[in-house]
Amino acid sequence: MKSLSFVKMSSFTIHLTTLSLIVFVAILYFVDLRYTEKRSLEKPQQLRLIIQQEYVPVQSKESKWKDVGVPFTTEIANDISLQMANGSTTKGAGAPLAAGGTEKEDEEEEEELDVDVDDEDDEFVPFAVGSTEEGCDVFSGKWVYDKASMPHYAEQECRYINPQFKCEAFGRPDRAYQFWRWQPHGCSLQRFNATFMLERLRGKRILFVGDSLSGGQFFSMVCLLGRPIAHFRKGHKRSPSLTIFVAPEYNVTVEFYWAPFLVESNCDNSTNHRVKDRVIHLYPGSIETHAENWKGADVLVFNTYTWWLTGTNMKTLRGASRDGAKYIKEMELEKAYRLVLKRMVRWLERNLDPLKTRVFFTSMSPTHFRSIDWGGDRQGNCYGQRMPIFDPTYWGSASKKSVMQVVSEVLGKTKLPITVLNITQLSEYRRDAHTSIYKQQRYPLTNQQRRNPRSYADCVHWCLPGLQDTWNELFYNKLFFP
């Protein structure tokens, strides 16, 4: 009886153990099933998250700007991810200006700036997404008549153009000057893409600084960027010398600051600046008043030249005595120009971050007041010119190569990279692109002027649309594809 009871108990224990195992296995299976179901539900969400995480560094190489028509290659795609470009700007060191302004101090100042600094390879370039093909000089080329792709906009489409540059509206009978496209030798420019530029510079500030030629480049940029947006709105002016346009959809600000000599001068009134006896302020700190309005800009484009063409030495204000007497000294144009550029460079090096800011300098804009320069009438100028100059060696008498040399020497030795937009030679060919007599005249014409249009032809400024759109196309290429 006892052994039978033991057998029954053992059998019960076995059944209970088996049942427990079955229940345990069932629980494990259920838990695993729930976990698998949960994983299968989470997988699409995780996949979307992975795609989103990888989109910025990987997909954006081709897809992010694909909709705006920017041509991409493997090389450019790699450059986007690296955000690198092969900069050609040399480095240099600058030193603070000493107080005073004597000739000896000027010489010491020149010596202090003439310091060589080793170049750095693979330097990060803000806003760059690629690079121009190796060996391509975008400033060396020829003008090609291209009615299919030029101009970038119609004069009537851009209501922002200053009347000083509106040639069609003031009676210019031909439009051929609008159809010339710049073609570099052996390579091509990236086509200006307004949507791409606005997107790339979202929330940024572009500032043009200089005289009315800088103003023309500014209005050109406003017109080029205006097509993809509903409208520009005028921004709040912090200074009478400042003109501001804002693209609200992108929060991109395009500005122009009037400073014909970059430093202070007696020509700084933005509306009433026709002064015969021009005086440039070259005492220490003479750039600071203007430069206060440049702080916070992300892309700066400087220019100064035309106002220097006085035909004589430049008068410079070096300081004043306690009784108010001014110390004015005459200087050779090139020497004064060098000092102004050095003032600009020092301010830039002290106030801008090269990892966040880009700086450009537009070289001198040529004039065409002497048609004898290109084999024309001794009494002629740009008036009546309908075609460019096709002689590749042409160089006008008003363009001082000594000034170009100063630009090369000073801007080639900076700690902050400065890209020179060398538009001089390509603009030399464009005797046909000036506003000539087709602009809003500042004063009523006299009968004598009406009888002789050459006498009041403006051979300094350029029609819009026109040549300065090419300046900005080159600016666009150097900004994004240096």
Tab-separated table of C-alpha atoms in Angstrom:
chain	number	residue	atom	x	y	z
A	1	MET	CA	0.000	0.000	0.000
A	2	LYS	CA	2.815	2.330	0.896
A	3	SER	CA	4.644	1.684	-2.380
A	4	LEU	CA	1.417	2.305	-4.338
A	5	SER	CA	0.973	5.656	-2.612
A	6	PHE	CA	4.543	6.542	-3.507
A	7	VAL	CA	3.941	5.651	-7.166
A	8	LYS	CA	0.762	7.765	-7.324
A	9	MET	CA	2.597	10.728	-5.743
A	10	SER	CA	5.501	10.410	-8.161
A	11	SER	CA	3.106	10.282	-11.103
A	12	PHE	CA	1.342	13.422	-9.828
A	13	THR	CA	4.666	15.223	-9.436
A	14	ILE	CA	5.675	14.340	-12.979
A	15	HIS	CA	2.368	15.589	-14.374
A	16	LEU	CA	2.624	18.798	-12.359
A	17	THR	CA	6.201	19.388	-13.536
A	18	THR	CA	5.228	18.724	-17.162
A	19	LEU	CA	2.282	21.083	-16.879
A	20	SER	CA	4.534	23.747	-15.357
A	21	LEU	CA	6.987	23.357	-18.242
A	22	ILE	CA	4.183	23.636	-20.774
A	23	VAL	CA	2.875	26.806	-19.121
A	24	PHE	CA	6.401	28.256	-18.946
A	25	VAL	CA	7.049	27.505	-22.620
A	26	ALA	CA	3.686	29.024	-23.541
A	27	ILE	CA	4.498	32.179	-21.602
A	28	LEU	CA	7.893	32.455	-23.321
A	29	TYR	CA	6.291	31.946	-26.720
A	30	PHE	CA	3.649	34.588	-26.000
A	31	VAL	CA	6.235	37.081	-24.786
A	32	ASP	CA	8.435	36.404	-27.791
A	33	LEU	CA	5.445	36.787	-30.106
A	34	ARG	CA	4.504	40.129	-28.552
A	35	TYR	CA	8.105	41.300	-28.796
A	36	THR	CA	8.303	40.245	-32.439
A	37	GLU	CA	5.056	42.045	-33.235
A	38	LYS	CA	6.297	45.147	-31.495
A	39	ARG	CA	9.590	45.030	-33.420
A	40	SER	CA	7.738	44.639	-36.690
A	41	LEU	CA	5.587	47.664	-35.869
A	42	GLU	CA	8.622	49.734	-34.878
A	43	LYS	CA	10.701	48.828	-37.910
A	44	PRO	CA	9.182	51.338	-40.385
A	45	GLN	CA	9.518	54.119	-37.819
A	46	GLN	CA	13.143	53.184	-37.181
A	47	LEU	CA	13.780	53.015	-40.903
A	48	ARG	CA	12.331	56.476	-41.377
A	49	LEU	CA	14.483	57.739	-38.498
A	50	ILE	CA	17.614	56.231	-40.050
A	51	ILE	CA	16.787	57.810	-43.397
A	52	GLN	CA	16.247	61.180	-41.725
A	53	GLN	CA	19.531	60.893	-39.852
A	54	GLU	CA	21.443	59.943	-42.977
A	55	TYR	CA	19.744	62.527	-45.219
A	56	VAL	CA	21.807	65.483	-44.117
A	57	PRO	CA	25.318	64.112	-44.721
A	58	VAL	CA	24.497	61.633	-47.470
A	59	GLN	CA	21.310	62.353	-49.379
A	60	SER	CA	21.852	66.092	-49.488
A	61	LYS	CA	24.840	65.552	-51.756
A	62	GLU	CA	22.510	65.004	-54.675
A	63	SER	CA	18.953	65.420	-53.542
A	64	LYS	CA	18.823	68.538	-51.410
A	65	TRP	CA	19.423	70.971	-54.264
A	66	LYS	CA	18.273	68.726	-57.098
A	67	ASP	CA	14.950	70.538	-57.413
A	68	VAL	CA	16.602	73.866	-58.124
A	69	GLY	CA	18.477	72.612	-61.153
A	70	VAL	CA	22.064	72.681	-59.905
A	71	PRO	CA	24.247	70.226	-61.863
A	72	PHE	CA	26.059	67.840	-59.540
A	73	THR	CA	29.000	65.546	-60.132
A	74	THR	CA	30.654	62.972	-57.876
A	75	GLU	CA	33.473	65.418	-57.226
A	76	ILE	CA	31.092	68.190	-56.160
A	77	ALA	CA	29.058	65.761	-54.055
A	78	ASN	CA	32.197	64.738	-52.199
A	79	ASP	CA	33.107	68.394	-51.730
A	80	ILE	CA	29.690	69.113	-50.183
A	81	SER	CA	30.171	66.500	-47.525
A	82	LEU	CA	33.704	67.692	-46.807
A	83	GLN	CA	32.775	71.397	-47.108
A	84	MET	CA	36.229	72.027	-48.442
A	85	ALA	CA	37.572	73.950	-51.408
A	86	ASN	CA	41.035	74.576	-52.771
A	87	GLY	CA	41.597	78.200	-51.792
A	88	SER	CA	44.232	80.138	-53.707
A	89	THR	CA	44.456	83.123	-51.383
A	90	THR	CA	47.773	83.528	-49.655
A	91	LYS	CA	48.060	84.279	-45.985
A	92	GLY	CA	49.679	87.163	-44.220
A	93	ALA	CA	49.904	89.101	-41.033
A	94	GLY	CA	48.731	92.553	-40.182
A	95	ALA	CA	49.711	94.954	-37.444
A	96	PRO	CA	47.789	97.699	-35.629
A	97	LEU	CA	48.044	101.226	-36.948
A	98	ALA	CA	50.204	103.537	-34.957
A	99	ALA	CA	48.818	106.871	-33.927
A	100	GLY	CA	49.894	109.841	-35.945
A	101	GLY	CA	50.256	109.401	-39.669
A	102	THR	CA	53.692	110.675	-40.607
A	103	GLU	CA	55.589	109.473	-43.663
A	104	LYS	CA	57.914	107.412	-41.470
A	105	GLU	CA	54.941	105.712	-39.808
A	106	ASP	CA	53.443	105.003	-43.233
A	107	GLU	CA	56.666	103.230	-44.252
A	108	GLU	CA	56.732	101.264	-40.996
A	109	GLU	CA	53.123	100.307	-41.586
A	110	GLU	CA	53.985	98.921	-45.014
A	111	GLU	CA	56.855	96.896	-43.571
A	112	GLU	CA	54.641	95.469	-40.831
A	113	LEU	CA	52.154	94.151	-43.374
A	114	ASP	CA	54.797	92.600	-45.639
A	115	VAL	CA	55.011	89.347	-43.664
A	116	ASP	CA	54.749	85.983	-45.365
A	117	VAL	CA	52.703	83.257	-43.692
A	118	ASP	CA	52.632	79.640	-44.825
A	119	ASP	CA	49.591	78.564	-46.817
A	120	GLU	CA	47.262	75.953	-45.395
A	121	ASP	CA	45.959	73.197	-47.640
A	122	ASP	CA	42.344	72.060	-47.735
A	123	GLU	CA	41.081	75.118	-45.932
A	124	PHE	CA	37.412	75.210	-44.939
A	125	VAL	CA	35.538	77.787	-47.032
A	126	PRO	CA	32.184	79.038	-45.688
A	127	PHE	CA	29.192	78.513	-48.040
A	128	ALA	CA	31.240	76.540	-50.585
A	129	VAL	CA	29.576	73.414	-52.003
A	130	GLY	CA	32.147	72.487	-54.614
A	131	SER	CA	35.110	73.813	-56.526
A	132	THR	CA	35.932	75.154	-59.968
A	133	GLU	CA	37.749	72.622	-62.104
A	134	GLU	CA	41.508	72.716	-61.696
A	135	GLY	CA	43.272	75.134	-64.016
A	136	CYS	CA	40.123	77.102	-64.825
A	137	ASP	CA	40.539	80.881	-64.704
A	138	VAL	CA	36.963	82.140	-64.848
A	139	PHE	CA	38.166	85.715	-65.440
A	140	SER	CA	39.984	84.853	-68.669
A	141	GLY	CA	37.711	84.273	-71.633
A	142	LYS	CA	35.623	85.906	-74.329
A	143	TRP	CA	32.161	87.349	-74.874
A	144	VAL	CA	29.712	85.103	-76.742
A	145	TYR	CA	26.454	86.382	-78.211
A	146	ASP	CA	23.797	84.136	-76.646
A	147	LYS	CA	20.260	85.344	-77.161
A	148	ALA	CA	18.875	81.973	-76.023
A	149	SER	CA	20.076	82.215	-72.419
A	150	MET	CA	20.647	85.921	-71.828
A	151	PRO	CA	19.690	88.137	-70.100
A	152	HIS	CA	18.906	86.658	-66.692
A	153	TYR	CA	15.880	88.955	-66.299
A	154	ALA	CA	14.105	91.708	-68.225
A	155	GLU	CA	14.457	95.348	-67.199
A	156	GLN	CA	10.679	95.608	-66.864
A	157	GLU	CA	10.590	92.589	-64.511
A	158	CYS	CA	12.822	94.189	-61.895
A	159	ARG	CA	11.150	97.197	-60.332
A	160	TYR	CA	14.063	97.705	-57.953
A	161	ILE	CA	16.564	99.030	-60.528
A	162	ASN	CA	17.731	102.559	-59.829
A	163	PRO	CA	16.806	104.927	-62.726
A	164	GLN	CA	20.536	105.588	-63.082
A	165	PHE	CA	20.874	102.126	-64.668
A	166	LYS	CA	17.563	101.738	-66.582
A	167	CYS	CA	18.681	102.197	-70.188
A	168	GLU	CA	15.599	100.811	-71.953
A	169	ALA	CA	13.257	102.994	-69.930
A	170	PHE	CA	15.233	106.079	-70.966
A	171	GLY	CA	15.224	105.385	-74.654
A	172	ARG	CA	18.087	103.083	-75.562
A	173	PRO	CA	17.023	101.763	-78.981
A	174	ASP	CA	18.943	98.458	-78.981
A	175	ARG	CA	19.083	95.531	-76.577
A	176	ALA	CA	22.087	93.706	-78.007
A	177	TYR	CA	24.194	94.660	-74.956
A	178	GLN	CA	21.982	92.358	-72.854
A	179	PHE	CA	22.706	89.199	-74.858
A	180	TRP	CA	26.445	88.796	-74.351
A	181	ARG	CA	27.490	85.887	-72.122
A	182	TRP	CA	30.967	85.537	-70.612
A	183	GLN	CA	32.659	82.283	-71.608
A	184	PRO	CA	35.913	81.370	-69.804
A	185	HIS	CA	38.619	79.687	-71.869
A	186	GLY	CA	38.539	75.901	-71.589
A	187	CYS	CA	35.847	75.671	-68.899
A	188	SER	CA	32.368	76.915	-68.035
A	189	LEU	CA	30.685	78.942	-65.324
A	190	GLN	CA	28.016	77.487	-63.092
A	191	ARG	CA	24.769	79.121	-64.184
A	192	PHE	CA	23.428	81.597	-61.632
A	193	ASN	CA	20.615	79.905	-59.696
A	194	ALA	CA	18.654	82.300	-57.505
A	195	THR	CA	16.719	79.649	-55.560
A	196	PHE	CA	19.908	77.796	-54.712
A	197	MET	CA	21.625	80.979	-53.546
A	198	LEU	CA	18.677	82.071	-51.394
A	199	GLU	CA	18.401	78.642	-49.810
A	200	ARG	CA	22.121	78.366	-49.218
A	201	LEU	CA	22.236	81.833	-47.626
A	202	ARG	CA	19.021	81.492	-45.663
A	203	GLY	CA	19.100	83.877	-42.697
A	204	LYS	CA	22.313	85.547	-43.918
A	205	ARG	CA	23.333	89.098	-44.781
A	206	ILE	CA	25.088	90.108	-48.042
A	207	LEU	CA	26.676	93.561	-47.998
A	208	PHE	CA	28.112	95.575	-50.911
A	209	VAL	CA	30.394	98.451	-49.864
A	210	GLY	CA	31.713	101.197	-52.141
A	211	ASP	CA	30.553	103.805	-54.643
A	212	SER	CA	27.774	103.852	-57.259
A	213	LEU	CA	29.443	101.021	-59.188
A	214	SER	CA	29.060	98.886	-56.088
A	215	GLY	CA	25.505	100.187	-56.065
A	216	GLY	CA	25.025	98.868	-59.595
A	217	GLN	CA	26.326	95.456	-58.559
A	218	PHE	CA	23.962	95.574	-55.579
A	219	PHE	CA	20.892	96.340	-57.728
A	220	SER	CA	21.971	93.618	-60.146
A	221	MET	CA	22.046	91.115	-57.287
A	222	VAL	CA	18.607	92.203	-56.081
A	223	CYS	CA	17.223	91.659	-59.600
A	224	LEU	CA	18.950	88.277	-59.977
A	225	LEU	CA	17.563	87.049	-56.653
A	226	GLY	CA	14.125	88.562	-57.184
A	227	ARG	CA	12.658	86.041	-59.609
A	228	PRO	CA	11.913	83.136	-57.182
A	229	ILE	CA	10.357	85.337	-54.479
A	230	ALA	CA	7.114	87.295	-54.335
A	231	HIS	CA	8.810	90.569	-53.483
A	232	PHE	CA	11.610	92.254	-51.575
A	233	ARG	CA	10.745	94.547	-48.723
A	234	LYS	CA	12.780	97.552	-47.668
A	235	GLY	CA	14.692	96.997	-44.457
A	236	HIS	CA	15.153	99.450	-41.598
A	237	LYS	CA	18.055	101.792	-42.341
A	238	ARG	CA	20.522	102.193	-39.495
A	239	SER	CA	22.404	104.823	-41.514
A	240	PRO	CA	21.558	107.239	-44.364
A	241	SER	CA	24.342	105.544	-46.328
A	242	LEU	CA	22.686	102.130	-46.104
A	243	THR	CA	20.114	100.634	-48.498
A	244	ILE	CA	18.519	97.341	-47.454
A	245	PHE	CA	16.351	94.794	-49.242
A	246	VAL	CA	15.034	91.687	-47.464
A	247	ALA	CA	13.729	88.482	-49.075
A	248	PRO	CA	11.109	87.522	-46.439
A	249	GLU	CA	10.663	83.900	-47.515
A	250	TYR	CA	14.343	83.184	-46.873
A	251	ASN	CA	15.230	85.974	-44.442
A	252	VAL	CA	18.137	86.878	-46.742
A	253	THR	CA	19.240	90.502	-46.561
A	254	VAL	CA	20.962	92.252	-49.478
A	255	GLU	CA	22.489	95.626	-48.578
A	256	PHE	CA	24.511	98.460	-50.081
A	257	TYR	CA	26.619	100.855	-48.030
A	258	TRP	CA	27.853	104.088	-49.626
A	259	ALA	CA	31.568	104.615	-48.869
A	260	PRO	CA	33.401	105.618	-52.087
A	261	PHE	CA	36.851	105.521	-50.422
A	262	LEU	CA	35.973	102.874	-47.774
A	263	VAL	CA	37.516	105.166	-45.135
A	264	GLU	CA	35.907	108.494	-44.216
A	265	SER	CA	36.093	111.355	-46.701
A	266	ASN	CA	34.346	114.598	-47.576
A	267	CYS	CA	32.307	112.630	-50.157
A	268	ASP	CA	30.418	110.447	-47.693
A	269	ASN	CA	26.974	112.030	-48.060
A	270	SER	CA	25.039	109.347	-49.933
A	271	THR	CA	23.006	111.879	-51.960
A	272	ASN	CA	25.042	115.095	-52.017
A	273	HIS	CA	28.593	113.954	-52.687
A	274	ARG	CA	29.700	115.794	-55.826
A	275	VAL	CA	32.823	117.376	-54.357
A	276	LYS	CA	35.582	118.691	-56.628
A	277	ASP	CA	38.290	118.944	-53.980
A	278	ARG	CA	38.186	115.427	-52.543
A	279	VAL	CA	39.883	114.720	-49.215
A	280	ILE	CA	40.398	111.209	-47.844
A	281	HIS	CA	40.725	110.704	-44.086
A	282	LEU	CA	43.759	108.559	-43.334
A	283	TYR	CA	44.285	109.114	-39.641
A	284	PRO	CA	44.127	106.008	-37.389
A	285	GLY	CA	40.535	104.890	-36.915
A	286	SER	CA	39.263	106.644	-40.041
A	287	ILE	CA	37.474	103.480	-41.149
A	288	GLU	CA	35.647	102.822	-37.892
A	289	THR	CA	32.592	105.055	-38.478
A	290	HIS	CA	31.725	103.277	-41.711
A	291	ALA	CA	32.750	99.852	-40.463
A	292	GLU	CA	30.288	99.926	-37.583
A	293	ASN	CA	27.617	99.324	-40.233
A	294	TRP	CA	29.459	96.305	-41.655
A	295	LYS	CA	29.475	94.261	-38.462
A	296	GLY	CA	27.302	91.157	-38.604
A	297	ALA	CA	27.476	90.749	-42.387
A	298	ASP	CA	28.072	87.179	-43.558
A	299	VAL	CA	29.268	88.008	-47.086
A	300	LEU	CA	30.975	91.340	-47.883
A	301	VAL	CA	31.848	92.706	-51.329
A	302	PHE	CA	34.119	95.785	-51.366
A	303	ASN	CA	35.060	98.111	-54.210
A	304	THR	CA	36.857	101.429	-54.523
A	305	TYR	CA	38.510	102.991	-57.566
A	306	THR	CA	36.473	105.405	-59.709
A	307	TRP	CA	36.488	108.194	-57.131
A	308	TRP	CA	40.263	108.077	-57.082
A	309	LEU	CA	40.500	109.279	-60.698
A	310	THR	CA	41.097	112.960	-59.995
A	311	GLY	CA	44.073	113.287	-62.329
A	312	THR	CA	46.255	114.558	-59.486
A	313	ASN	CA	47.683	113.411	-56.182
A	314	MET	CA	45.178	112.592	-53.452
A	315	LYS	CA	44.604	114.975	-50.564
A	316	THR	CA	44.589	113.133	-47.265
A	317	LEU	CA	43.536	114.335	-43.837
A	318	ARG	CA	46.073	112.995	-41.336
A	319	GLY	CA	44.815	114.686	-38.178
A	320	ALA	CA	43.992	117.992	-36.522
A	321	SER	CA	45.634	120.205	-33.919
A	322	ARG	CA	44.060	121.230	-30.644
A	323	ASP	CA	42.998	124.555	-32.092
A	324	GLY	CA	41.138	122.757	-34.904
A	325	ALA	CA	43.677	123.268	-37.673
A	326	LYS	CA	43.657	120.316	-40.082
A	327	TYR	CA	46.802	118.582	-41.233
A	328	ILE	CA	46.260	117.785	-44.941
A	329	LYS	CA	48.945	116.037	-46.933
A	330	GLU	CA	49.078	115.265	-50.632
A	331	MET	CA	50.014	111.689	-51.503
A	332	GLU	CA	50.542	109.722	-54.664
A	333	LEU	CA	47.387	107.854	-55.632
A	334	GLU	CA	48.949	104.405	-55.288
A	335	LYS	CA	50.398	105.112	-51.866
A	336	ALA	CA	47.132	106.470	-50.491
A	337	TYR	CA	45.228	103.584	-52.083
A	338	ARG	CA	47.587	101.105	-50.412
A	339	LEU	CA	47.010	102.662	-46.994
A	340	VAL	CA	43.231	102.535	-47.448
A	341	LEU	CA	43.326	98.858	-48.363
A	342	LYS	CA	45.486	98.176	-45.322
A	343	ARG	CA	42.986	99.977	-43.086
A	344	MET	CA	40.272	97.750	-44.553
A	345	VAL	CA	42.313	94.552	-44.116
A	346	ARG	CA	43.155	95.323	-40.495
A	347	TRP	CA	39.534	95.972	-39.632
A	348	LEU	CA	38.429	92.749	-41.320
A	349	GLU	CA	41.090	90.682	-39.571
A	350	ARG	CA	40.121	92.073	-36.186
A	351	ASN	CA	36.362	91.832	-36.554
A	352	LEU	CA	35.442	88.882	-38.790
A	353	ASP	CA	35.560	85.130	-38.277
A	354	PRO	CA	37.036	83.430	-41.392
A	355	LEU	CA	35.107	80.245	-40.556
A	356	LYS	CA	31.773	82.068	-40.822
A	357	THR	CA	32.352	84.976	-43.188
A	358	ARG	CA	33.413	85.455	-46.805
A	359	VAL	CA	35.037	88.639	-48.131
A	360	PHE	CA	35.334	89.718	-51.768
A	361	PHE	CA	36.939	92.690	-53.479
A	362	THR	CA	35.733	93.775	-56.928
A	363	SER	CA	38.634	95.071	-58.991
A	364	MET	CA	38.482	98.413	-60.783
A	365	SER	CA	35.679	99.039	-63.226
A	366	PRO	CA	36.994	100.539	-66.502
A	367	THR	CA	35.673	103.622	-68.281
A	368	HIS	CA	35.373	104.232	-72.036
A	369	PHE	CA	35.679	107.989	-72.530
A	370	ARG	CA	38.376	107.795	-75.250
A	371	SER	CA	37.388	105.886	-78.376
A	372	ILE	CA	40.884	106.580	-79.686
A	373	ASP	CA	41.987	103.861	-77.232
A	374	TRP	CA	40.329	101.233	-79.441
A	375	GLY	CA	41.110	102.900	-82.761
A	376	GLY	CA	37.992	105.037	-82.973
A	377	ASP	CA	37.219	108.709	-83.490
A	378	ARG	CA	39.498	111.039	-81.565
A	379	GLN	CA	36.434	112.923	-80.282
A	380	GLY	CA	34.378	109.820	-79.527
A	381	ASN	CA	33.537	107.834	-76.414
A	382	CYS	CA	31.070	105.104	-75.462
A	383	TYR	CA	28.148	106.969	-77.047
A	384	GLY	CA	26.741	105.061	-80.002
A	385	GLN	CA	28.791	101.899	-79.363
A	386	ARG	CA	26.797	98.746	-80.101
A	387	MET	CA	29.445	96.001	-80.035
A	388	PRO	CA	32.129	94.858	-77.590
A	389	ILE	CA	35.844	95.145	-78.286
A	390	PHE	CA	37.183	91.824	-79.576
A	391	ASP	CA	40.902	92.539	-79.325
A	392	PRO	CA	41.986	90.254	-76.427
A	393	THR	CA	44.945	92.532	-75.637
A	394	TYR	CA	42.860	95.706	-75.257
A	395	TRP	CA	43.464	97.741	-72.101
A	396	GLY	CA	42.002	101.222	-71.682
A	397	SER	CA	44.096	104.250	-70.772
A	398	ALA	CA	42.008	105.010	-67.659
A	399	SER	CA	42.698	101.672	-65.973
A	400	LYS	CA	45.846	102.000	-63.890
A	401	LYS	CA	47.778	98.746	-63.729
A	402	SER	CA	49.747	100.207	-60.832
A	403	VAL	CA	46.533	100.144	-58.789
A	404	MET	CA	45.897	96.546	-59.788
A	405	GLN	CA	49.385	95.765	-58.520
A	406	VAL	CA	48.596	97.378	-55.161
A	407	VAL	CA	45.447	95.260	-54.867
A	408	SER	CA	47.441	92.114	-55.588
A	409	GLU	CA	50.170	92.969	-53.081
A	410	VAL	CA	47.935	94.015	-50.184
A	411	LEU	CA	45.101	91.519	-50.525
A	412	GLY	CA	47.550	88.697	-51.236
A	413	LYS	CA	48.949	88.997	-47.703
A	414	THR	CA	46.042	88.711	-45.316
A	415	LYS	CA	45.203	86.415	-42.431
A	416	LEU	CA	41.545	86.557	-43.502
A	417	PRO	CA	41.130	85.210	-47.066
A	418	ILE	CA	39.883	87.887	-49.476
A	419	THR	CA	38.762	86.771	-52.946
A	420	VAL	CA	39.432	89.305	-55.702
A	421	LEU	CA	36.722	89.420	-58.381
A	422	ASN	CA	38.993	90.375	-61.259
A	423	ILE	CA	36.353	91.910	-63.539
A	424	THR	CA	38.607	94.590	-65.062
A	425	GLN	CA	39.807	92.896	-68.257
A	426	LEU	CA	36.457	91.351	-69.176
A	427	SER	CA	34.779	94.727	-68.574
A	428	GLU	CA	37.383	96.529	-70.689
A	429	TYR	CA	35.880	94.825	-73.736
A	430	ARG	CA	32.373	96.180	-73.015
A	431	ARG	CA	32.405	99.684	-74.467
A	432	ASP	CA	28.806	98.953	-75.558
A	433	ALA	CA	27.393	98.254	-72.094
A	434	HIS	CA	27.533	101.732	-70.497
A	435	THR	CA	24.431	103.759	-69.714
A	436	SER	CA	25.742	106.494	-72.042
A	437	ILE	CA	22.891	109.027	-72.462
A	438	TYR	CA	20.148	106.515	-71.607
A	439	LYS	CA	19.557	107.166	-67.919
A	440	GLN	CA	17.808	109.549	-65.592
A	441	GLN	CA	19.749	112.791	-65.807
A	442	ARG	CA	20.578	114.537	-62.571
A	443	TYR	CA	20.119	117.994	-64.111
A	444	PRO	CA	18.119	119.288	-67.119
A	445	LEU	CA	20.112	119.121	-70.337
A	446	THR	CA	21.250	122.315	-72.020
A	447	ASN	CA	20.643	122.975	-75.717
A	448	GLN	CA	24.355	122.543	-76.345
A	449	GLN	CA	24.301	119.111	-74.697
A	450	ARG	CA	21.278	118.055	-76.722
A	451	ARG	CA	23.126	118.974	-79.913
A	452	ASN	CA	26.161	116.964	-78.831
A	453	PRO	CA	25.149	113.806	-76.912
A	454	ARG	CA	28.770	112.721	-76.546
A	455	SER	CA	29.308	115.666	-74.216
A	456	TYR	CA	27.149	114.183	-71.477
A	457	ALA	CA	27.431	110.441	-72.165
A	458	ASP	CA	28.023	108.434	-68.992
A	459	CYS	CA	30.863	106.031	-69.801
A	460	VAL	CA	31.340	104.995	-66.171
A	461	HIS	CA	28.123	103.246	-65.148
A	462	TRP	CA	26.541	100.166	-66.729
A	463	CYS	CA	23.041	99.318	-67.959
A	464	LEU	CA	20.933	96.738	-66.121
A	465	PRO	CA	20.398	94.036	-67.123
A	466	GLY	CA	23.888	93.854	-68.493
A	467	LEU	CA	27.548	93.575	-67.616
A	468	GLN	CA	27.196	93.717	-63.835
A	469	ASP	CA	25.017	90.603	-63.899
A	470	THR	CA	28.151	88.847	-65.155
A	471	TRP	CA	30.105	90.320	-62.234
A	472	ASN	CA	27.574	88.688	-59.928
A	473	GLU	CA	27.649	85.431	-61.845
A	474	LEU	CA	31.391	85.332	-61.210
A	475	PHE	CA	30.759	86.284	-57.576
A	476	TYR	CA	28.256	83.392	-57.363
A	477	ASN	CA	30.836	80.942	-58.756
A	478	LYS	CA	33.567	82.111	-56.376
A	479	LEU	CA	31.198	82.025	-53.397
A	480	PHE	CA	29.894	78.487	-53.930
A	481	PHE	CA	32.523	76.890	-56.198
A	482	PRO	CA	35.851	78.554	-55.274
